[in-house]
Amino acid sequence: MVSGELKLARPAHVHAAKPMRHALAAFLSALEVPDVEQVDVITAVGEALANAVEHAYRGSQIPDVSLRARLDADGTLAVDVIDGGRHLPVVQHIDRGFGLRIVRSIAQSIELDADAADGTALRMFFKLSA
Amino acid sequence: MVSGELKLARPAHVHAAKPMRHALAAFLSALEVPDVEQVDVITAVGEALANAVEHAYRGSQIPDVSLRARLDADGTLAVDVIDGGRHLPVVQHIDRGFGLRIVRSIAQSIELDADAADGTALRMFFKLSA
Amino acid sequence: MSDRSTFEVIKLSGELDVARKEELHAALVIGASARAILLDMSEVTYADSTALTEMLRFSTQAERERVPVAIVATSPQLDRIIHYAGLNEVFKIFIDRGEALSYLESAS
Amino acid sequence: MSDRSTFEVIKLSGELDVARKEELHAALVIGASARAILLDMSEVTYADSTALTEMLRFSTQAERERVPVAIVATSPQLDRIIHYAGLNEVFKIFIDRGEALSYLESAS
Ligand SMILES: Nc1ncnc2c1ncn2[C@@H]1O[C@H](COP(=O)(O)OP(=O)(O)O)[C@@H](O)[C@H]1O
Ligand SMILES: Nc1ncnc2c1ncn2[C@@H]1O[C@H](COP(=O)(O)OP(=O)(O)O)[C@@H](O)[C@H]1O
């Protein structure tokens, strides 16, 4: 039975996205998720991380960005990307750029909580082959 | 503030050790632990994983090996390696080979629970620069 | 394309993410004498939407200036994100450098 | 060492962990005509104690057969684990291939 959990929190510098993606990829590899399935997950989560670190950088104080991933034995992967930045009005959140469009194309489903107490929270669900 | 948690569980094949080490290394990198500090942690945890997968392989049914790592904001890293293999008598566990000797040289402290219900559990504590 | 000296190559590599946005912005410029551009992304292993946005800006400007652009992309991630963004109809993507060059020959 | 043809090089690379124990066991043999052995581990990026155990067996056998062994090791992990295992006094370790060869010249 293969399963696992990953939680990372660190200041949301633009340079945080890359090592966080790499940690997620290595986490998935350790859980025997084939590369071809990893690619899409990393692409979607990469967008969420890019938004988090890009947005956070606009303020003067740098909040944290956190990534939480959980792979269950049935192949369900849930990933949260949470940032502590002041979020932009919800109307602006939807489909302005490519980011969320890409996330929506890849993830089985998403939950965007722009009113999360601690900033913006994007939860993505992926169905892997298990 | 940098902190994180990693949990991995998978069948204890000899090939499991390498991707689990890599996942731990990428986890530490994402939490900004410098390479020079990672090297020793990976060496110690690599010994624990090697023991877990080598021992598990002796039986006919392959149990799981699990790795749990937790880095707190103060730089304390706790890593558990737990295997579900039938453990060897405790007398044999101490200082027979290089493995535990290496782990003891590196870790701040260790707790070896050879009577854990689910096999052998080795907990290692490391003090990182944070 | 008769004059090969006006044929430009822009080579990018590694992971083109949000941290490299400004570097990418600076790299993706159309030389004054360029008649055709080969954007060699064969060594790019990852791109996010900030990179796609820069690529789209570049491609749009090139079209306005009637400078054909051929993109060489080989990484599965790059290929897939371009599709997910719906940009595969906008960019001229080639797996093979030779084919990209043939396209530029015929288009410029 | 006058006859260079009896001077053997064994080259290992990558991560020498528990999964490669048998491969390593098979690789670490002393050729019948070997008068000195260079164990080139310059491309080894990781070793665990199962690898050290094989190296120790090999080194002990070579000593018994009076065949000098020089080990080239450059990765920090390899260097450190050899120290933690207390084997730095047992193995002849060199960072530099040239120095390893000089040692073998003088020892054989
Ligand atoms: N983590 C976030 N924090 C604050 N605002 C965000 C966040 N993610 C997205 N947004 C807002 O939603 C918009 C659309 O996001 P997205 O589809 O990723 O496109 P892009 O980031 O390319 O503009 C962003 O421009 C931004 O205004
Ligand atoms: N996870 C484990 N499960 C069962 N037995 C173990 C485990 N770890 C260690 N041991 C026992 O303790 C001994 C000493 O371990 P170690 O110091 O790592 O040396 P080595 O593995 O090189 O023999 C092993 O030989 C084995 O008998």
Coordinates of C-alpha atoms and ligand atoms in Angstrom, one line a residue:
Chain A
M1 CA 0.0 0.0 0.0
V2 CA 1.4 3.3 -1.1
S3 CA 0.4 6.5 0.6
G4 CA 1.9 9.7 1.8
E5 CA 1.7 13.3 2.9
L6 CA 3.8 16.3 2.3
K7 CA 3.6 19.7 4.0
L8 CA 5.9 22.6 3.3
A9 CA 5.7 26.2 4.6
R10 CA 8.2 28.9 3.8
P11 CA 8.3 32.6 2.9
A12 CA 6.7 33.2 -0.5
H13 CA 9.7 34.5 -2.4
V14 CA 9.6 34.0 -6.1
H15 CA 12.4 31.5 -5.7
A16 CA 10.3 29.3 -3.5
A17 CA 8.2 27.8 -6.3
K18 CA 10.9 25.7 -7.9
P19 CA 12.2 23.8 -4.9
M20 CA 8.6 23.3 -3.7
R21 CA 7.7 21.8 -7.2
H22 CA 10.8 19.6 -6.9
A23 CA 9.9 18.4 -3.5
L24 CA 6.4 17.5 -4.7
A25 CA 7.9 15.6 -7.7
A26 CA 10.3 13.6 -5.6
F27 CA 7.4 12.9 -3.1
L28 CA 5.4 11.5 -6.0
S29 CA 8.3 9.5 -7.4
A30 CA 8.9 8.0 -3.9
L31 CA 5.2 6.9 -4.0
E32 CA 5.7 5.3 -7.5
V33 CA 3.6 7.8 -9.4
P34 CA 4.8 7.5 -13.0
D35 CA 6.5 10.5 -14.6
V36 CA 3.7 10.9 -17.2
E37 CA 1.2 11.5 -14.4
Q38 CA 3.5 13.7 -12.4
V39 CA 4.0 16.1 -15.3
D40 CA 0.4 17.3 -15.2
V41 CA 0.2 17.5 -11.4
I42 CA 3.4 19.5 -11.3
T43 CA 2.1 21.8 -14.0
A44 CA -1.1 22.5 -12.1
V45 CA 0.5 22.9 -8.7
G46 CA 3.2 25.0 -10.3
E47 CA 0.6 27.5 -11.4
A48 CA -0.9 27.7 -8.0
L49 CA 2.6 28.2 -6.5
A50 CA 3.4 30.9 -9.1
N51 CA 0.3 32.8 -8.2
A52 CA 1.0 32.5 -4.5
V53 CA 4.6 33.8 -4.8
E54 CA 3.9 36.4 -7.4
H55 CA 1.0 37.9 -5.5
A56 CA 2.8 37.7 -2.2
Y57 CA 5.7 39.7 -3.6
R58 CA 3.5 42.7 -4.2
G59 CA 3.2 43.6 -0.6
S60 CA 6.0 44.9 1.6
Q61 CA 6.0 42.1 4.1
I62 CA 6.5 38.6 2.7
P63 CA 3.9 36.1 4.0
D64 CA 4.3 32.4 3.9
V65 CA 3.3 30.1 1.1
S66 CA 2.4 26.5 2.1
L67 CA 1.9 23.4 0.1
R68 CA 0.1 20.3 1.4
A69 CA -0.2 17.2 -0.6
R70 CA -1.8 13.9 0.4
L71 CA -1.9 10.8 -1.7
D72 CA -4.3 8.1 -0.6
A73 CA -4.0 4.4 -1.3
D74 CA -6.8 4.6 -3.9
G75 CA -4.8 7.1 -6.0
T76 CA -6.6 10.3 -4.9
L77 CA -4.1 13.1 -4.6
A78 CA -5.3 16.3 -2.9
V79 CA -3.0 19.4 -3.0
D80 CA -3.6 22.7 -1.2
V81 CA -1.6 25.8 -2.0
I82 CA -2.2 28.4 0.6
D83 CA -0.7 31.9 0.7
G84 CA -1.0 34.6 3.3
G85 CA -1.1 37.4 0.8
R86 CA -3.9 39.9 0.7
H87 CA -6.1 38.4 -2.1
L88 CA -7.5 40.4 -5.0
P89 CA -11.3 40.8 -5.4
V90 CA -12.9 37.5 -6.2
V91 CA -14.2 38.8 -9.6
Q92 CA -10.6 39.2 -10.7
H93 CA -9.7 35.7 -9.6
I94 CA -11.6 33.9 -12.4
D95 CA -10.0 33.2 -15.7
R96 CA -8.0 36.4 -16.1
G97 CA -4.8 34.7 -17.2
F98 CA -3.7 31.3 -18.2
G99 CA -3.0 30.1 -14.6
L100 CA -6.3 29.0 -13.4
R101 CA -7.4 27.9 -16.8
I102 CA -4.5 25.4 -16.8
V103 CA -5.2 24.3 -13.3
R104 CA -8.9 23.6 -14.2
S105 CA -7.9 21.7 -17.4
I106 CA -5.7 19.3 -15.4
A107 CA -7.3 18.8 -11.9
Q108 CA -10.3 16.6 -11.5
S109 CA -11.8 19.4 -9.4
I110 CA -10.7 22.5 -7.6
E111 CA -11.8 24.6 -4.7
L112 CA -10.7 28.2 -4.6
D113 CA -11.1 30.0 -1.3
A114 CA -10.2 33.5 -1.9
D115 CA -11.6 34.5 1.5
A116 CA -9.5 32.1 3.5
A117 CA -8.5 33.8 6.7
D118 CA -4.9 33.3 5.8
G119 CA -5.1 34.5 2.2
T120 CA -5.9 32.5 -0.9
A121 CA -6.3 28.8 -0.7
L122 CA -6.5 26.7 -3.8
R123 CA -7.4 23.0 -3.3
M124 CA -6.9 20.7 -6.3
F125 CA -7.9 17.0 -6.6
F126 CA -6.2 14.6 -9.0
K127 CA -7.1 11.0 -9.7
L128 CA -4.0 9.0 -10.2
S129 CA -3.7 5.4 -11.4
A130 CA -2.8 4.4 -7.8
Chain B
M1 CA 9.1 30.7 9.1
V2 CA 10.1 27.4 7.5
S3 CA 8.6 24.1 8.6
G4 CA 7.3 21.0 7.1
E5 CA 6.4 17.4 7.3
L6 CA 6.8 14.4 5.0
K7 CA 5.2 11.0 5.3
L8 CA 5.8 8.1 2.9
A9 CA 4.7 4.5 3.1
R10 CA 5.3 1.9 0.4
P11 CA 6.3 -1.8 0.1
A12 CA 9.8 -2.3 1.4
H13 CA 11.5 -3.4 -1.8
V14 CA 15.3 -2.8 -1.9
H15 CA 14.5 -0.3 -4.7
A16 CA 12.4 1.8 -2.3
A17 CA 15.3 3.3 -0.4
K18 CA 16.7 5.5 -3.2
P19 CA 13.5 7.4 -4.1
M20 CA 12.7 7.8 -0.4
R21 CA 16.1 9.3 0.2
H22 CA 15.6 11.6 -2.8
A23 CA 12.1 12.7 -1.5
L24 CA 13.7 13.5 1.8
A25 CA 16.5 15.5 0.2
A26 CA 14.0 17.5 -2.0
F27 CA 11.9 18.1 1.1
L28 CA 14.9 19.5 2.9
S29 CA 15.9 21.6 -0.1
A30 CA 12.4 23.0 -0.3
L31 CA 12.8 24.0 3.4
E32 CA 16.1 25.7 2.6
V33 CA 18.3 23.2 4.5
P34 CA 21.8 23.7 3.0
D35 CA 23.3 20.8 1.1
V36 CA 26.1 20.4 3.6
E37 CA 23.6 19.7 6.4
Q38 CA 21.5 17.5 4.1
V39 CA 24.4 15.1 3.4
D40 CA 24.6 13.8 6.9
V41 CA 20.8 13.5 7.4
I42 CA 20.5 11.6 4.2
T43 CA 23.4 9.4 5.2
A44 CA 21.8 8.5 8.6
V45 CA 18.3 8.1 7.2
G46 CA 19.7 6.1 4.3
E47 CA 21.1 3.6 6.8
A48 CA 17.8 3.2 8.5
L49 CA 16.1 2.7 5.2
A50 CA 18.7 0.2 4.1
N51 CA 18.1 -1.8 7.2
A52 CA 14.4 -1.7 6.8
V53 CA 14.3 -2.8 3.2
E54 CA 17.1 -5.4 3.6
H55 CA 15.5 -7.0 6.6
A56 CA 12.0 -6.9 5.1
Y57 CA 13.2 -8.7 2.0
R58 CA 14.2 -11.8 4.0
G59 CA 10.6 -12.8 4.6
S60 CA 8.2 -14.1 2.0
Q61 CA 5.6 -11.3 2.3
I62 CA 6.9 -7.8 1.8
P63 CA 5.7 -5.4 4.6
D64 CA 5.7 -1.7 4.2
V65 CA 8.5 0.7 5.1
S66 CA 7.5 4.2 6.2
L67 CA 9.4 7.4 6.6
R68 CA 8.2 10.3 8.6
A69 CA 10.1 13.5 8.8
R70 CA 9.2 16.7 10.6
L71 CA 11.2 19.9 10.5
D72 CA 10.2 22.5 13.1
A73 CA 10.8 26.2 12.8
D74 CA 13.6 26.0 15.5
G75 CA 15.6 23.6 13.2
T76 CA 14.8 20.4 15.0
L77 CA 14.4 17.6 12.5
A78 CA 12.8 14.3 13.7
V79 CA 12.8 11.4 11.3
D80 CA 11.2 8.0 11.9
V81 CA 11.9 5.0 9.8
I82 CA 9.4 2.2 10.6
D83 CA 9.3 -1.2 9.0
G84 CA 6.8 -4.0 9.4
G85 CA 9.4 -6.8 9.2
R86 CA 9.8 -9.3 12.0
H87 CA 12.7 -7.8 13.9
L88 CA 15.7 -9.7 15.0
P89 CA 16.5 -10.2 18.7
V90 CA 17.5 -6.9 20.4
V91 CA 20.9 -8.1 21.3
Q92 CA 21.7 -8.4 17.6
H93 CA 20.5 -4.9 17.0
I94 CA 23.3 -3.1 18.6
D95 CA 26.5 -2.3 16.8
R96 CA 26.8 -5.4 14.7
G97 CA 27.5 -3.7 11.5
F98 CA 28.3 -0.1 10.4
G99 CA 24.7 1.0 9.9
L100 CA 23.7 1.9 13.5
R101 CA 27.2 3.1 14.3
I102 CA 26.9 5.7 11.4
V103 CA 23.4 6.7 12.5
R104 CA 24.6 7.3 16.1
S105 CA 27.6 9.3 14.9
I106 CA 25.4 11.7 13.0
A107 CA 22.1 12.0 14.8
Q108 CA 21.8 14.2 17.9
S109 CA 19.9 11.3 19.5
I110 CA 18.2 8.2 18.5
E111 CA 15.4 5.9 19.8
L112 CA 15.4 2.4 18.6
D113 CA 12.1 0.5 19.2
A114 CA 12.7 -3.1 18.1
D115 CA 9.5 -4.2 19.8
A116 CA 7.2 -1.8 18.0
A117 CA 4.0 -3.5 17.2
D118 CA 4.6 -3.0 13.5
G119 CA 8.2 -4.0 13.4
T120 CA 11.3 -2.0 14.0
A121 CA 11.0 1.8 14.5
L122 CA 14.1 4.0 14.5
R123 CA 13.6 7.6 15.5
M124 CA 16.4 10.0 14.8
F125 CA 16.7 13.7 15.9
F126 CA 18.9 16.2 14.1
K127 CA 19.6 19.8 15.1
L128 CA 19.8 21.9 11.9
S129 CA 20.9 25.5 11.7
A130 CA 17.2 26.5 11.1
Chain C
M1 CA 15.0 33.0 -46.9
S2 CA 18.0 34.0 -48.9
D3 CA 20.0 36.0 -46.3
R4 CA 20.8 33.6 -43.5
S5 CA 22.6 36.3 -41.5
T6 CA 19.2 37.9 -40.6
F7 CA 18.0 34.6 -39.2
E8 CA 18.1 34.7 -35.4
V9 CA 18.2 32.0 -32.8
I10 CA 17.1 32.6 -29.2
K11 CA 18.0 29.7 -27.0
L12 CA 16.4 29.1 -23.6
S13 CA 17.1 26.4 -21.1
G14 CA 16.1 25.0 -17.7
E15 CA 12.9 25.8 -15.8
L16 CA 11.2 28.9 -17.0
D17 CA 9.1 29.8 -14.0
V18 CA 7.9 32.9 -12.2
A19 CA 11.4 33.6 -10.8
R20 CA 12.8 34.0 -14.3
K21 CA 10.0 36.3 -15.7
E22 CA 12.2 39.3 -16.1
E23 CA 15.1 37.4 -17.6
L24 CA 12.7 35.9 -20.1
H25 CA 11.2 39.3 -20.8
A26 CA 14.7 40.6 -21.7
A27 CA 15.6 37.5 -23.8
L28 CA 12.5 37.6 -25.9
V29 CA 13.1 40.6 -28.1
I30 CA 13.0 40.8 -31.9
G31 CA 16.4 42.0 -33.3
A32 CA 16.1 45.0 -35.6
S33 CA 17.4 43.1 -38.6
A34 CA 15.8 39.7 -37.8
R35 CA 13.7 38.3 -40.7
A36 CA 12.9 35.0 -38.9
I37 CA 13.4 33.7 -35.4
L38 CA 14.1 30.2 -34.2
L39 CA 13.1 30.0 -30.5
D40 CA 15.1 27.0 -29.3
M41 CA 13.4 25.6 -26.2
S42 CA 14.7 22.1 -26.7
E43 CA 16.6 22.4 -23.3
V44 CA 13.6 23.9 -21.4
T45 CA 12.4 21.3 -19.0
Y46 CA 9.5 23.3 -17.4
A47 CA 7.5 26.4 -18.1
D48 CA 4.7 28.0 -16.2
S49 CA 2.1 30.4 -17.3
T50 CA 4.3 33.4 -16.7
A51 CA 6.6 32.0 -19.4
L52 CA 3.7 31.4 -21.7
T53 CA 2.6 35.0 -21.2
E54 CA 6.0 36.2 -22.3
M55 CA 6.0 33.9 -25.2
L56 CA 2.6 35.1 -26.3
R57 CA 3.7 38.7 -26.1
F58 CA 6.8 38.0 -28.1
S59 CA 4.9 36.0 -30.7
T60 CA 2.2 38.7 -31.1
Q61 CA 4.8 41.3 -31.6
A62 CA 6.7 39.2 -34.1
E63 CA 3.4 38.7 -36.1
R64 CA 2.8 42.4 -36.1
E65 CA 6.3 42.9 -37.5
R66 CA 5.8 40.0 -39.9
V67 CA 8.7 38.1 -38.5
P68 CA 8.0 34.3 -38.5
V69 CA 8.8 32.5 -35.3
A70 CA 9.4 28.8 -35.0
I71 CA 9.6 27.2 -31.6
V72 CA 11.5 24.0 -31.0
A73 CA 10.0 22.3 -27.9
T74 CA 10.8 18.7 -26.8
S75 CA 9.9 18.4 -23.2
P76 CA 6.5 16.7 -22.5
Q77 CA 5.7 19.3 -19.8
L78 CA 6.3 22.3 -22.2
D79 CA 4.2 20.6 -24.9
R80 CA 1.4 19.8 -22.5
I81 CA 1.2 23.2 -20.9
I82 CA 1.1 24.9 -24.3
H83 CA -1.9 22.7 -25.1
Y84 CA -3.7 23.3 -21.8
A85 CA -3.3 27.0 -22.3
G86 CA -4.8 26.6 -25.8
L87 CA -1.7 28.1 -27.4
N88 CA -0.8 25.2 -29.7
E89 CA -2.9 26.9 -32.4
V90 CA -1.1 30.2 -31.9
F91 CA 2.5 29.1 -31.7
K92 CA 4.4 27.2 -34.4
I93 CA 5.8 24.3 -32.5
F94 CA 8.3 21.8 -33.8
I95 CA 9.9 18.8 -32.1
D96 CA 12.6 18.8 -34.7
R97 CA 15.0 21.7 -35.4
G98 CA 15.3 20.8 -39.1
E99 CA 11.6 21.1 -39.5
A100 CA 11.5 24.4 -37.7
L101 CA 14.2 25.7 -40.0
S102 CA 12.3 24.5 -43.1
Y103 CA 9.2 26.3 -41.9
L104 CA 11.2 29.5 -41.4
E105 CA 12.7 29.1 -44.9
S106 CA 9.3 28.9 -46.4
A107 CA 7.6 31.5 -44.3
S108 CA 10.1 34.3 -44.5
Chain D
M1 CA 55.3 -0.6 -10.7
S2 CA 57.1 -1.5 -13.9
D3 CA 54.5 -3.5 -15.7
R4 CA 51.5 -1.2 -16.2
S5 CA 49.5 -3.9 -17.9
T6 CA 48.9 -5.6 -14.5
F7 CA 47.5 -2.4 -13.1
E8 CA 43.7 -2.6 -12.9
V9 CA 41.0 0.1 -12.7
I10 CA 37.6 -0.6 -11.3
K11 CA 35.2 2.3 -12.0
L12 CA 31.9 2.7 -10.1
S13 CA 29.3 5.4 -10.4
G14 CA 25.9 6.6 -9.2
E15 CA 24.4 5.7 -5.8
L16 CA 25.8 2.6 -4.3
D17 CA 23.0 1.5 -2.0
V18 CA 21.4 -1.7 -0.7
A19 CA 19.7 -2.3 -4.1
R20 CA 23.1 -2.6 -5.8
K21 CA 24.8 -4.9 -3.3
E22 CA 25.1 -7.9 -5.6
E23 CA 26.3 -5.8 -8.5
L24 CA 28.9 -4.3 -6.3
H25 CA 29.9 -7.7 -4.9
A26 CA 30.5 -8.9 -8.5
A27 CA 32.4 -5.8 -9.5
L28 CA 34.8 -5.8 -6.6
V29 CA 37.0 -8.7 -7.5
I30 CA 40.8 -8.9 -7.7
G31 CA 41.9 -9.9 -11.2
A32 CA 44.4 -12.9 -11.2
S33 CA 47.1 -10.8 -12.7
A34 CA 46.5 -7.6 -10.9
R35 CA 49.4 -6.1 -9.1
A36 CA 47.6 -2.9 -8.0
I37 CA 44.1 -1.6 -8.2
L38 CA 42.7 1.8 -8.7
L39 CA 39.1 1.9 -7.4
D40 CA 37.7 4.9 -9.2
M41 CA 34.7 6.2 -7.2
S42 CA 34.9 9.7 -8.5
E43 CA 31.4 9.4 -10.0
V44 CA 29.9 7.8 -7.0
T45 CA 27.4 10.3 -5.4
Y46 CA 26.2 8.2 -2.5
A47 CA 27.2 5.1 -0.7
D48 CA 25.5 3.3 2.3
S49 CA 27.0 0.8 4.7
T50 CA 26.2 -2.1 2.5
A51 CA 28.6 -0.6 0.0
L52 CA 31.2 0.0 2.7
T53 CA 30.9 -3.6 3.8
E54 CA 31.7 -4.7 0.2
M55 CA 34.6 -2.3 0.0
L56 CA 36.0 -3.5 3.3
R57 CA 35.7 -7.2 2.2
F58 CA 37.5 -6.3 -1.1
S59 CA 40.2 -4.2 0.6
T60 CA 40.8 -7.0 3.2
Q61 CA 41.2 -9.6 0.5
A62 CA 43.5 -7.4 -1.5
E63 CA 45.7 -6.8 1.5
R64 CA 45.9 -10.6 2.1
E65 CA 47.0 -11.0 -1.6
R66 CA 49.4 -8.0 -1.2
V67 CA 47.7 -6.0 -3.9
P68 CA 47.6 -2.3 -3.1
V69 CA 44.3 -0.6 -3.6
A70 CA 43.9 3.2 -4.0
I71 CA 40.4 4.7 -3.9
V72 CA 39.5 7.9 -5.6
A73 CA 36.6 9.5 -3.9
T74 CA 35.3 13.0 -4.4
S75 CA 31.8 13.2 -3.2
P76 CA 31.3 14.8 0.2
Q77 CA 28.8 12.1 1.2
L78 CA 31.2 9.2 0.4
D79 CA 34.0 10.9 2.2
R80 CA 31.9 11.6 5.2
I81 CA 30.3 8.1 5.5
I82 CA 33.8 6.5 5.3
H83 CA 34.8 8.7 8.2
Y84 CA 31.7 8.0 10.3
A85 CA 32.3 4.2 9.8
G86 CA 35.9 4.7 10.9
L87 CA 37.2 3.3 7.7
N88 CA 39.4 6.3 6.7
E89 CA 42.2 4.6 8.6
V90 CA 41.7 1.4 6.7
F91 CA 41.2 2.6 3.1
K92 CA 43.7 4.6 1.1
I93 CA 41.5 7.5 -0.1
F94 CA 42.6 10.1 -2.6
I95 CA 40.7 13.1 -4.0
D96 CA 43.1 13.2 -7.0
R97 CA 43.5 10.4 -9.5
G98 CA 47.2 11.4 -10.1
E99 CA 48.0 11.1 -6.4
A100 CA 46.2 7.7 -6.3
L101 CA 48.4 6.5 -9.2
S102 CA 51.6 7.8 -7.5
Y103 CA 50.7 5.9 -4.4
L104 CA 50.1 2.7 -6.4
E105 CA 53.4 3.2 -8.2
S106 CA 55.3 3.4 -5.0
A107 CA 53.4 0.7 -3.2
S108 CA 53.4 -2.1 -5.8
Ligands
LIG1 N1 -2.8 33.3 -4.8 C1 -3.4 34.4 -5.3 N2 -3.5 35.5 -4.5 C2 -4.1 36.6 -5.0 N3 -4.6 36.8 -6.2 C3 -4.6 35.7 -7.0 C4 -4.0 34.5 -6.6 N4 -4.1 33.6 -7.6 C5 -4.8 34.3 -8.6 N5 -5.0 35.5 -8.2 C6 -5.8 36.6 -9.0 O1 -6.5 35.9 -10.0 C7 -6.0 36.3 -11.3 C8 -6.1 35.1 -12.3 O2 -5.1 34.2 -12.0 P1 -4.5 33.3 -13.1 O3 -5.6 32.6 -13.8 O4 -3.5 32.4 -12.5 O5 -3.9 34.2 -14.1 P2 -2.6 35.1 -14.0 O6 -1.9 34.9 -12.7 O7 -1.8 34.7 -15.2 O8 -3.1 36.5 -14.1 C9 -4.6 36.8 -11.1 O9 -4.2 37.8 -12.0 C10 -4.8 37.5 -9.7 O10 -5.4 38.8 -9.8
LIG2 N1 15.0 -2.5 10.6 C1 15.6 -3.7 11.1 N2 14.8 -4.8 11.2 C2 15.4 -5.9 11.7 N3 16.6 -6.0 12.2 C3 17.4 -4.9 12.1 C4 16.9 -3.7 11.6 N4 17.9 -2.8 11.6 C5 18.9 -3.5 12.2 N5 18.6 -4.7 12.4 C6 19.5 -5.8 13.0 O1 20.6 -5.1 13.7 C7 21.8 -5.4 13.1 C8 22.8 -4.3 13.1 O2 22.3 -3.3 12.2 P1 23.4 -2.3 11.5 O3 24.2 -1.6 12.6 O4 22.6 -1.4 10.6 O5 24.4 -3.2 10.8 P2 24.2 -4.1 9.4 O6 22.8 -3.8 8.9 O7 25.3 -3.6 8.6 O8 24.4 -5.5 9.9 C9 21.5 -6.0 11.7 O9 22.4 -6.8 11.2 C10 20.2 -6.6 12.0 O10 20.4 -7.9 12.5

